[in-house]
Tab-separated table of C-alpha atoms and ligand atoms in Angstrom:
chain	number	residue	atom	x	y	z
W	1032	UNK	CA	45.305	98.807	127.246
W	1033	UNK	CA	44.465	96.095	124.974
W	1034	UNK	CA	41.582	93.318	126.384
W	1035	UNK	CA	44.470	90.621	126.299
W	1036	UNK	CA	47.027	92.140	128.988
W	1037	UNK	CA	46.740	91.988	132.717
W	1038	UNK	CA	46.580	94.933	134.884
W	1039	UNK	CA	50.139	93.717	135.945
W	1040	UNK	CA	51.429	94.381	132.367
W	1041	UNK	CA	53.864	97.167	132.111
W	1042	UNK	CA	52.991	100.251	130.117
W	1043	UNK	CA	55.475	99.717	127.471
W	1044	UNK	CA	54.689	102.654	125.383
W	1045	UNK	CA	54.509	104.904	128.429
W	1046	UNK	CA	57.777	103.573	129.579
W	1047	UNK	CA	59.735	104.138	126.209
W	1048	UNK	CA	57.602	107.490	125.506
W	1049	UNK	CA	58.907	108.934	128.816
W	1050	UNK	CA	62.461	108.891	127.232
W	1051	UNK	CA	61.291	110.479	124.004
W	1052	UNK	CA	59.608	113.150	126.089
W	1053	UNK	CA	62.989	113.764	127.452
W	1054	UNK	CA	64.425	114.296	124.409
W	1055	UNK	CA	61.640	116.502	123.270
W	1056	UNK	CA	62.019	118.646	125.881
W	1057	UNK	CA	65.578	118.925	125.713
W	1058	UNK	CA	65.103	119.943	121.951
W	1059	UNK	CA	67.166	116.881	120.878
W	1060	UNK	CA	64.289	114.847	119.297
W	1061	UNK	CA	65.428	113.787	116.034
W	1062	UNK	CA	63.129	114.787	113.185
W	1063	UNK	CA	63.901	113.146	110.088
W	1064	UNK	CA	63.593	115.283	106.728
W	1065	UNK	CA	62.005	113.274	103.738
W	1066	UNK	CA	64.139	114.188	101.051
W	1067	UNK	CA	64.039	113.389	97.019
W	1068	UNK	CA	67.313	113.366	95.773
W	1069	UNK	CA	66.967	113.471	92.037
W	1070	UNK	CA	69.911	112.176	89.948
W	1071	UNK	CA	71.841	115.210	88.503
W	1072	UNK	CA	70.264	117.439	90.810
W	1073	UNK	CA	72.665	117.317	93.977
W	1074	UNK	CA	73.169	119.199	96.217
W	1075	UNK	CA	69.515	120.152	94.855
W	1076	UNK	CA	66.632	118.106	96.223
W	1077	UNK	CA	62.809	118.070	96.956
W	1078	UNK	CA	61.100	118.055	99.963
W	1079	UNK	CA	58.187	115.786	100.404
W	1080	UNK	CA	55.683	118.651	99.670
W	1081	UNK	CA	57.997	119.230	96.295
W	1082	UNK	CA	59.642	122.306	97.726
W	1083	UNK	CA	63.351	122.439	96.390
W	1084	UNK	CA	66.233	122.500	98.880
W	1085	UNK	CA	69.947	122.966	98.776
W	1086	UNK	CA	71.565	120.002	100.882
W	1087	UNK	CA	74.508	121.388	102.731
W	1088	UNK	CA	74.955	118.479	105.229
W	1089	UNK	CA	75.138	115.417	103.154
W	1090	UNK	CA	78.003	113.011	103.478
W	1091	UNK	CA	77.919	112.339	99.849
W	1092	UNK	CA	81.131	114.470	99.947
W	1093	UNK	CA	81.733	114.242	96.411
W	1094	UNK	CA	78.419	113.687	94.776
W	1095	UNK	CA	79.407	110.200	93.655
W	1096	UNK	CA	75.654	109.034	94.655
W	1097	UNK	CA	74.836	110.655	91.189
W	1098	UNK	CA	77.642	109.917	89.271
W	1099	UNK	CA	76.695	108.429	85.812
W	1100	UNK	CA	79.501	105.671	86.246
W	1101	UNK	CA	78.368	104.549	89.529
W	1102	UNK	CA	74.527	104.638	88.700
W	1103	UNK	CA	75.343	102.848	85.291
W	1104	UNK	CA	77.224	100.302	87.397
W	1105	UNK	CA	74.331	99.442	89.429
W	1106	UNK	CA	71.922	99.604	86.772
W	1107	UNK	CA	73.969	96.907	84.834
W	1108	UNK	CA	74.251	94.671	87.839
W	1109	UNK	CA	70.781	94.699	88.680
W	1110	UNK	CA	70.080	93.817	84.975
W	1111	UNK	CA	72.547	91.246	84.934
W	1112	UNK	CA	72.847	89.899	88.686
W	1113	UNK	CA	69.382	90.443	90.096
W	1114	UNK	CA	68.366	92.469	93.221
W	1115	UNK	CA	69.606	90.599	96.150
W	1116	UNK	CA	72.810	88.788	96.901
W	1117	UNK	CA	70.567	85.801	98.240
W	1118	UNK	CA	72.409	84.866	101.253
W	1119	UNK	CA	75.435	85.175	103.671
W	1120	UNK	CA	78.881	85.315	102.273
W	1121	UNK	CA	79.059	81.653	103.242
W	1122	UNK	CA	75.832	80.256	102.032
W	1123	UNK	CA	75.848	81.545	98.525
W	1124	UNK	CA	75.953	85.068	98.890
W	1125	UNK	CA	79.334	85.854	97.446
W	1126	UNK	CA	79.162	87.131	93.998
W	1127	UNK	CA	81.714	88.684	91.434
W	1128	UNK	CA	81.062	92.152	92.455
W	1129	UNK	CA	82.015	91.684	96.103
W	1130	UNK	CA	85.341	89.688	95.254
W	1131	UNK	CA	86.400	92.405	92.970
W	1132	UNK	CA	85.242	94.907	95.349
W	1133	UNK	CA	87.591	93.605	97.920
W	1134	UNK	CA	90.565	93.289	95.615
W	1135	UNK	CA	90.003	96.791	94.483
W	1136	UNK	CA	89.903	98.037	98.418
W	1137	UNK	CA	93.058	95.976	99.154
W	1138	UNK	CA	94.716	97.379	96.173
W	1139	UNK	CA	93.785	100.796	97.385
W	1140	UNK	CA	95.026	100.542	100.509
W	1141	UNK	CA	98.311	98.681	99.633
W	1142	UNK	CA	96.964	95.573	101.955
W	1143	UNK	CA	96.986	91.978	101.198
W	1144	UNK	CA	93.223	91.675	101.698
W	1145	UNK	CA	90.033	93.564	102.335
W	1146	UNK	CA	86.381	92.530	103.696
W	1147	UNK	CA	83.628	94.249	102.975
W	1148	UNK	CA	80.395	94.747	105.341
W	1149	UNK	CA	76.832	96.041	105.124
W	1150	UNK	CA	77.970	99.487	106.506
W	1151	UNK	CA	81.028	100.868	108.189
W	1152	UNK	CA	79.440	100.624	111.579
W	1153	UNK	CA	79.087	96.732	110.759
W	1154	UNK	CA	82.821	96.856	110.097
W	1155	UNK	CA	83.880	98.683	112.920
W	1156	UNK	CA	81.751	96.579	115.246
W	1157	UNK	CA	82.853	93.394	113.808
W	1158	UNK	CA	86.322	93.782	113.221
W	1159	UNK	CA	87.065	95.368	116.856
W	1160	UNK	CA	85.025	92.727	118.620
W	1161	UNK	CA	86.381	89.912	116.929
W	1162	UNK	CA	90.159	91.082	117.199
W	1163	UNK	CA	89.514	91.869	120.999
W	1164	UNK	CA	87.970	88.304	121.422
W	1165	UNK	CA	90.771	86.229	119.445
W	1166	UNK	CA	94.036	88.127	120.486
W	1167	UNK	CA	94.511	86.819	124.286
W	1168	UNK	CA	94.419	89.560	126.979
W	1169	UNK	CA	94.380	92.069	124.232
W	1170	UNK	CA	93.915	95.767	125.738
W	1171	UNK	CA	92.235	97.989	123.118
W	1172	UNK	CA	93.411	101.777	123.527
W	1173	UNK	CA	90.758	103.945	122.108
W	1174	UNK	CA	90.670	107.609	121.433
W	1175	UNK	CA	88.075	109.346	123.592
W	1176	UNK	CA	86.298	110.707	120.234
W	1177	UNK	CA	86.139	107.532	118.260
W	1178	UNK	CA	82.838	106.768	116.777
W	1179	UNK	CA	79.969	104.551	118.398
W	1180	UNK	CA	80.674	101.907	116.154
W	1181	UNK	CA	84.214	101.594	117.368
W	1182	UNK	CA	82.844	101.748	121.037
W	1183	UNK	CA	80.546	99.176	120.545
W	1184	UNK	CA	82.990	96.537	118.957
W	1185	UNK	CA	85.308	97.437	121.966
W	1186	UNK	CA	82.669	96.880	124.185
W	1187	UNK	CA	81.197	93.569	122.782
W	1188	UNK	CA	84.832	92.280	122.550
W	1189	UNK	CA	84.814	92.166	126.251
W	1190	UNK	CA	88.286	92.859	126.931
W	1191	UNK	CA	90.170	95.381	128.898
W	1192	UNK	CA	90.197	98.945	127.145
W	1193	UNK	CA	91.790	102.246	128.260
W	1194	UNK	CA	90.436	105.453	126.633
W	1195	UNK	CA	92.939	108.295	125.953
W	1196	UNK	CA	92.162	111.914	125.796
W	1197	UNK	CA	91.578	113.001	122.203
W	1198	UNK	CA	94.649	113.255	120.181
W	1199	UNK	CA	96.218	113.368	123.277
W	1200	UNK	CA	99.939	111.679	122.617
W	1201	UNK	CA	101.417	111.874	126.097
W	1202	UNK	CA	98.293	110.373	127.789
W	1203	UNK	CA	98.347	107.479	125.184
W	1204	UNK	CA	102.267	107.345	125.861
W	1205	UNK	CA	101.507	106.960	129.688
W	1206	UNK	CA	98.657	104.211	128.899
W	1207	UNK	CA	101.108	102.211	126.746
W	1208	UNK	CA	103.957	102.374	129.430
W	1209	UNK	CA	101.637	100.877	131.969
W	1210	UNK	CA	101.009	97.780	129.749
W	1211	UNK	CA	103.401	94.837	129.489
W	1212	UNK	CA	105.659	94.823	126.310
W	1213	UNK	CA	104.847	91.553	125.123
W	1214	UNK	CA	101.051	91.832	125.580
W	1215	UNK	CA	98.695	92.131	122.633
W	1216	UNK	CA	97.303	95.780	122.496
W	1217	UNK	CA	95.712	97.761	119.789
W	1218	UNK	CA	95.508	101.671	119.358
W	1219	UNK	CA	92.131	102.655	117.834
W	1220	UNK	CA	91.410	105.855	116.373
W	1221	UNK	CA	90.349	107.961	113.298
W	1222	UNK	CA	92.039	110.010	110.901
W	1223	UNK	CA	89.451	112.826	110.198
W	1224	UNK	CA	87.087	113.313	113.355
W	1225	UNK	CA	83.584	113.740	111.826
W	1226	UNK	CA	82.080	116.515	114.238
W	1227	UNK	CA	85.222	118.835	114.482
W	1228	UNK	CA	86.675	117.915	111.445
W	1229	UNK	CA	90.334	117.774	113.196
W	1230	UNK	CA	92.797	115.139	112.182
W	1231	UNK	CA	94.609	112.804	114.256
W	1232	UNK	CA	98.638	112.987	114.582
W	1233	UNK	CA	98.785	109.774	112.573
W	1234	UNK	CA	102.380	109.422	112.383
W	1235	UNK	CA	103.273	109.947	115.894
W	1236	UNK	CA	100.388	107.744	117.053
W	1237	UNK	CA	101.729	104.715	114.791
W	1238	UNK	CA	105.247	105.404	116.036
W	1239	UNK	CA	104.119	105.212	119.596
W	1240	UNK	CA	101.946	102.148	118.873
W	1241	UNK	CA	104.892	100.503	117.113
W	1242	UNK	CA	107.266	101.393	120.068
W	1243	UNK	CA	104.974	99.414	122.309
W	1244	UNK	CA	104.334	96.506	119.917
W	1245	UNK	CA	100.797	97.468	119.503
W	1246	UNK	CA	98.427	96.987	116.410
W	1247	UNK	CA	97.069	100.303	114.894
W	1248	UNK	CA	93.619	100.204	113.890
W	1249	UNK	CA	92.471	103.433	111.938
W	1250	UNK	CA	88.855	104.605	110.966
W	1251	UNK	CA	89.273	106.422	107.685
W	1252	UNK	CA	85.664	106.740	107.370
W	1253	UNK	CA	85.391	110.406	106.568
W	1254	UNK	CA	88.703	110.508	104.521
W	1255	UNK	CA	88.514	107.700	102.125
W	1256	UNK	CA	88.050	108.747	98.594
W	1257	UNK	CA	89.009	112.428	99.728
W	1258	UNK	CA	92.642	112.343	100.843
W	1259	UNK	CA	95.788	110.698	99.946
W	1260	UNK	CA	96.633	109.012	96.361
W	1261	UNK	CA	93.728	107.604	94.676
W	1262	UNK	CA	91.743	108.410	97.955
W	1263	UNK	CA	93.529	106.089	100.134
W	1264	UNK	CA	92.871	108.408	103.059
W	1265	UNK	CA	95.148	110.495	105.193
W	1266	UNK	CA	97.432	107.858	106.704
W	1267	UNK	CA	98.400	107.068	103.016
W	1268	UNK	CA	98.642	110.653	102.134
W	1269	UNK	CA	101.000	111.215	104.891
W	1270	UNK	CA	102.931	107.910	103.951
W	1271	UNK	CA	102.154	106.142	107.421
W	1272	UNK	CA	101.604	102.437	107.537
W	1273	UNK	CA	98.709	101.333	109.447
W	1274	UNK	CA	98.023	97.879	110.578
W	1275	UNK	CA	94.047	98.044	109.904
W	1276	UNK	CA	92.372	100.372	107.842
W	1277	UNK	CA	88.458	100.372	108.067
W	1278	UNK	CA	86.377	102.613	105.906
W	1279	UNK	CA	82.792	103.453	104.502
W	1280	UNK	CA	81.468	102.827	101.153
W	1281	UNK	CA	78.510	105.404	101.852
W	1282	UNK	CA	79.973	108.558	102.277
W	1283	UNK	CA	82.903	109.811	99.610
W	1284	UNK	CA	82.000	107.012	97.563
W	1285	UNK	CA	78.422	107.742	97.684
W	1286	UNK	CA	76.812	104.261	97.892
W	1287	UNK	CA	76.896	102.186	101.037
W	1288	UNK	CA	78.713	99.389	102.883
W	1289	UNK	CA	81.937	99.192	104.999
W	1290	UNK	CA	85.000	97.434	105.058
W	1291	UNK	CA	88.356	96.718	106.887
W	1292	UNK	CA	91.587	95.957	105.049
W	1293	UNK	CA	94.787	94.548	106.400
W	1294	UNK	CA	97.176	91.464	106.448
W	1295	UNK	CA	95.763	88.314	104.850
W	1296	UNK	CA	95.771	86.482	108.136
W	1297	UNK	CA	93.830	89.261	110.054
W	1298	UNK	CA	91.115	89.675	107.522
W	1299	UNK	CA	90.709	86.008	107.310
W	1300	UNK	CA	90.456	85.567	111.052
W	1301	UNK	CA	87.750	88.475	110.905
W	1302	UNK	CA	85.978	86.670	107.953
W	1303	UNK	CA	86.109	83.498	110.086
W	1304	UNK	CA	85.177	84.781	113.617
W	1305	UNK	CA	82.939	88.033	113.017
W	1306	UNK	CA	79.567	87.345	113.611
W	1307	UNK	CA	78.375	90.541	112.543
W	1308	UNK	CA	80.130	89.403	109.329
W	1309	UNK	CA	79.005	85.829	109.146
W	1310	UNK	CA	75.359	85.950	110.223
W	1311	UNK	CA	74.311	88.687	107.857
W	1312	UNK	CA	72.907	88.716	104.192
W	1313	UNK	CA	75.894	90.172	101.942
W	1314	UNK	CA	75.305	93.696	100.258
W	1315	UNK	CA	73.009	93.711	97.056
W	1316	UNK	CA	75.176	93.006	93.998
W	1317	UNK	CA	74.225	96.280	92.674
W	1318	UNK	CA	75.611	98.224	95.698
W	1319	UNK	CA	79.150	96.265	95.579
W	1320	UNK	CA	79.162	97.001	91.883
W	1321	UNK	CA	78.170	100.897	92.298
W	1322	UNK	CA	80.982	101.188	95.027
W	1323	UNK	CA	83.447	99.187	92.720
W	1324	UNK	CA	82.743	101.918	90.105
W	1325	UNK	CA	83.021	104.756	92.614
W	1326	UNK	CA	86.276	103.407	94.143
W	1327	UNK	CA	87.783	102.874	90.608
W	1328	UNK	CA	86.725	106.345	89.390
W	1329	UNK	CA	88.224	108.045	92.314
W	1330	UNK	CA	91.512	106.106	92.349
W	1331	UNK	CA	91.846	107.463	88.730
W	1332	UNK	CA	90.955	110.966	89.080
W	1333	UNK	CA	92.140	113.595	91.400
W	1334	UNK	CA	89.495	116.433	89.942
W	1335	UNK	CA	86.766	115.691	92.554
W	1336	UNK	CA	89.319	115.730	95.609
W	1337	UNK	CA	90.745	119.189	94.306
W	1338	UNK	CA	87.421	120.788	93.705
W	1339	UNK	CA	86.213	119.583	97.182
W	1340	UNK	CA	88.985	120.928	99.043
W	1341	UNK	CA	88.756	124.429	97.153
W	1342	UNK	CA	85.020	124.222	97.708
W	1343	UNK	CA	85.356	123.768	101.335
W	1344	UNK	CA	88.008	126.645	101.534
W	1345	UNK	CA	85.667	128.929	99.833
W	1346	UNK	CA	82.663	127.998	102.006
W	1347	UNK	CA	84.909	128.598	104.933
W	1348	UNK	CA	85.912	131.953	103.971
W	1349	UNK	CA	82.426	133.007	103.281
W	1350	UNK	CA	81.216	132.156	106.261
W	1351	UNK	CA	84.042	133.691	108.202
W	1352	UNK	CA	83.269	137.083	105.992
W	1353	UNK	CA	79.933	137.292	107.741
W	1354	UNK	CA	81.500	136.830	111.100
W	1355	UNK	CA	79.899	133.423	111.831
W	1356	UNK	CA	81.746	131.110	114.404
W	1357	UNK	CA	83.350	128.701	112.234
W	1358	UNK	CA	85.543	126.067	113.944
W	1359	UNK	CA	88.751	126.185	112.333
W	1360	UNK	CA	90.437	122.552	111.221
W	1361	UNK	CA	92.662	121.262	108.295
W	1362	UNK	CA	89.768	119.224	106.802
W	1363	UNK	CA	86.431	119.387	104.525
W	1364	UNK	CA	84.171	119.737	107.530
W	1365	UNK	CA	82.787	122.895	108.265
W	1366	UNK	CA	81.396	123.332	111.775
W	1367	UNK	CA	79.538	126.269	112.804
W	1368	UNK	CA	78.919	126.406	116.588
W	1369	UNK	CA	75.796	127.189	118.176
W	1370	UNK	CA	76.260	126.057	121.702
W	1371	UNK	CA	72.661	125.506	122.474
W	1372	UNK	CA	70.285	122.425	121.198
W	1373	UNK	CA	66.942	124.463	121.242
W	1374	UNK	CA	68.979	127.239	119.224
W	1375	UNK	CA	70.626	124.838	116.757
W	1376	UNK	CA	67.085	123.332	116.115
W	1377	UNK	CA	65.456	126.993	115.792
W	1378	UNK	CA	68.479	127.852	113.202
W	1379	UNK	CA	68.101	124.709	111.355
W	1380	UNK	CA	64.472	125.271	111.033
W	1381	UNK	CA	64.685	128.666	110.005
W	1382	UNK	CA	67.142	127.884	107.254
W	1383	UNK	CA	65.109	125.230	105.920
W	1384	UNK	CA	61.750	126.937	105.687
W	1385	UNK	CA	62.745	130.700	104.999
W	1386	UNK	CA	65.733	129.996	102.917
W	1387	UNK	CA	65.594	126.675	101.387
W	1388	UNK	CA	68.695	125.299	102.845
W	1389	UNK	CA	69.027	121.986	104.663
W	1390	UNK	CA	71.311	121.818	107.538
W	1391	UNK	CA	70.681	118.860	110.207
W	1392	UNK	CA	71.276	120.294	113.661
W	1393	UNK	CA	74.070	118.276	115.511
W	1394	UNK	CA	73.104	118.033	119.293
W	1395	UNK	CA	74.124	115.661	122.167
W	1396	UNK	CA	74.939	112.746	122.392
W	1397	UNK	CA	76.662	113.044	118.986
W	1398	UNK	CA	78.529	116.307	120.299
W	1399	UNK	CA	79.117	117.333	124.065
W	1400	UNK	CA	76.169	119.500	125.538
W	1401	UNK	CA	77.305	123.160	125.210
W	1402	UNK	CA	78.955	122.327	121.438
W	1403	UNK	CA	75.854	121.959	119.553
W	1404	UNK	CA	76.470	123.296	115.948
W	1405	UNK	CA	75.489	123.099	112.152
W	1406	UNK	CA	77.716	120.609	110.508
W	1407	UNK	CA	78.070	122.026	107.037
W	1408	UNK	CA	79.634	119.576	104.300
W	1409	UNK	CA	80.623	121.696	101.066
W	1410	UNK	CA	80.948	119.228	98.058
W	1411	UNK	CA	82.374	119.905	94.628
W	1412	UNK	CA	78.945	120.461	93.228
W	1413	UNK	CA	78.310	123.439	95.537
W	1414	UNK	CA	78.618	126.662	93.392
W	1415	UNK	CA	79.791	130.151	94.398
W	1416	UNK	CA	76.023	131.252	94.226
W	1417	UNK	CA	75.287	128.361	96.685
W	1418	UNK	CA	77.763	129.626	98.956
W	1419	UNK	CA	76.826	133.032	98.809
W	1420	UNK	CA	73.275	132.189	99.459
W	1421	UNK	CA	74.277	129.944	102.513
W	1422	UNK	CA	76.322	132.727	103.942
W	1423	UNK	CA	73.617	135.304	103.575
W	1424	UNK	CA	71.245	132.939	105.044
W	1425	UNK	CA	72.977	131.907	107.926
W	1426	UNK	CA	73.979	135.690	108.784
W	1427	UNK	CA	70.249	136.679	108.837
W	1428	UNK	CA	69.344	133.585	111.016
W	1429	UNK	CA	72.297	134.433	113.333
W	1430	UNK	CA	71.058	137.942	113.805
W	1431	UNK	CA	67.166	137.038	114.213
W	1432	UNK	CA	68.298	134.616	117.100
W	1433	UNK	CA	70.494	136.855	118.454
W	1434	UNK	CA	73.425	134.722	118.414
W	1435	UNK	CA	77.088	136.478	117.842
W	1436	UNK	CA	78.737	137.289	114.834
W	1437	UNK	CA	81.791	138.996	114.890
W	1438	UNK	CA	82.141	140.614	111.452
W	1439	UNK	CA	85.845	140.998	110.470
W	1440	UNK	CA	87.112	144.339	109.728
W	1441	UNK	CA	87.228	145.022	105.933
V	2367	PMP	N1	82.795	105.912	111.735
V	2367	PMP	C1	82.881	106.748	111.587
V	2367	PMP	C2	83.565	107.773	112.393
V	2367	PMP	C3	81.680	107.296	111.202
V	2367	PMP	O1	80.991	108.866	111.352
V	2367	PMP	C4	80.422	106.347	110.696
V	2367	PMP	C5	79.113	106.994	110.241
V	2367	PMP	N2	78.498	108.159	110.822
V	2367	PMP	C6	80.817	105.176	110.439
V	2367	PMP	C7	82.103	104.732	111.003
V	2367	PMP	C8	80.022	104.232	110.173
V	2367	PMP	O2	79.871	104.116	108.739
V	2367	PMP	P1	78.595	103.777	107.834
V	2367	PMP	O3	77.552	105.112	107.784
V	2367	PMP	O4	78.989	103.392	106.465
V	2367	PMP	O5	77.864	102.830	108.766
């Protein structure tokens, strides 16, 4: 205890450390792997000690974080605009790249306006909390598997919320029917769910919401850039009109930042009342310029999207051939189920240390206990040799850990 503290001072480190000990005891303590992602080498990278790894768990789904057009745009912006934005959007922080990026995102989603945030998390938190606060008596109907950032936004909004069972239309219909038709309400859900890779019944949810006079709010964080015309997402692919689309610039677009797109008035209301937007320094100009280059590139090119889907199919097939427990889904995400936090950690460690493969274990609370998994994210840059190496390494690790494989008959 430092000399300045009285004996009555709580032992803060001991109180906090007890929580960390619980995580360690359950095998859920998060270890960060330091990676040197060298331009041009992705999905290859170097560990801190110089050992090479193949990254199989990045959300840089298309490798756009290494794309020459994106890097060049960022370097040019640093030269021409400097390092930082210099302020919040309201106080000197609005630059030409932010304005151009918002116009591009609005056009991508066929919306009147878009607003950029420092992250997708900030976008969800700010947008949902602000809508809940501004719309009198607004009930938010939230899918049970919604991301932590949506849950935080709904909570901070302080209004009534109803949670419907994941992708359960009948339950959503039941909850909607309990609310007065004229009362404001928002149905908030995702398109591609990041951990299971399943996709919401977007059309049916939108129809149900419309029938009950509810606004629709969709998180397309794991879909923008990857699905739909120009990468506008799954709702756009399926031709479904959604009132508010939220996305990230940090996953398929490979840079960082988040956004919402919607009607001019709705976006203006969030711009004018969302604390998480108003009181936060704007994205650096280079981030906005890089994201803009990435969005523009993917609006004009299907090649990356097509290759991405093909690589995901090839990876899935190779793992299935080894009898590995791949969760089936209609997206690009390939979850391989382990079902135990310590085994999941052990599998990840063995892959890294013995096979040069990096897949972060996914444990509770990110997924329910008993469904711990390795979440594999193929990209267009994982070639056949990398896929074969992955499948062989996983099979070896599974056997060494006594995990179940069910090799399909030839
Ligand atoms: N929504 C979903 C569904 C996500 O998975 C994430 C990131 N993991 C976010 C929002 C937040 O996006 P960002 O990483 O840009 O903060």
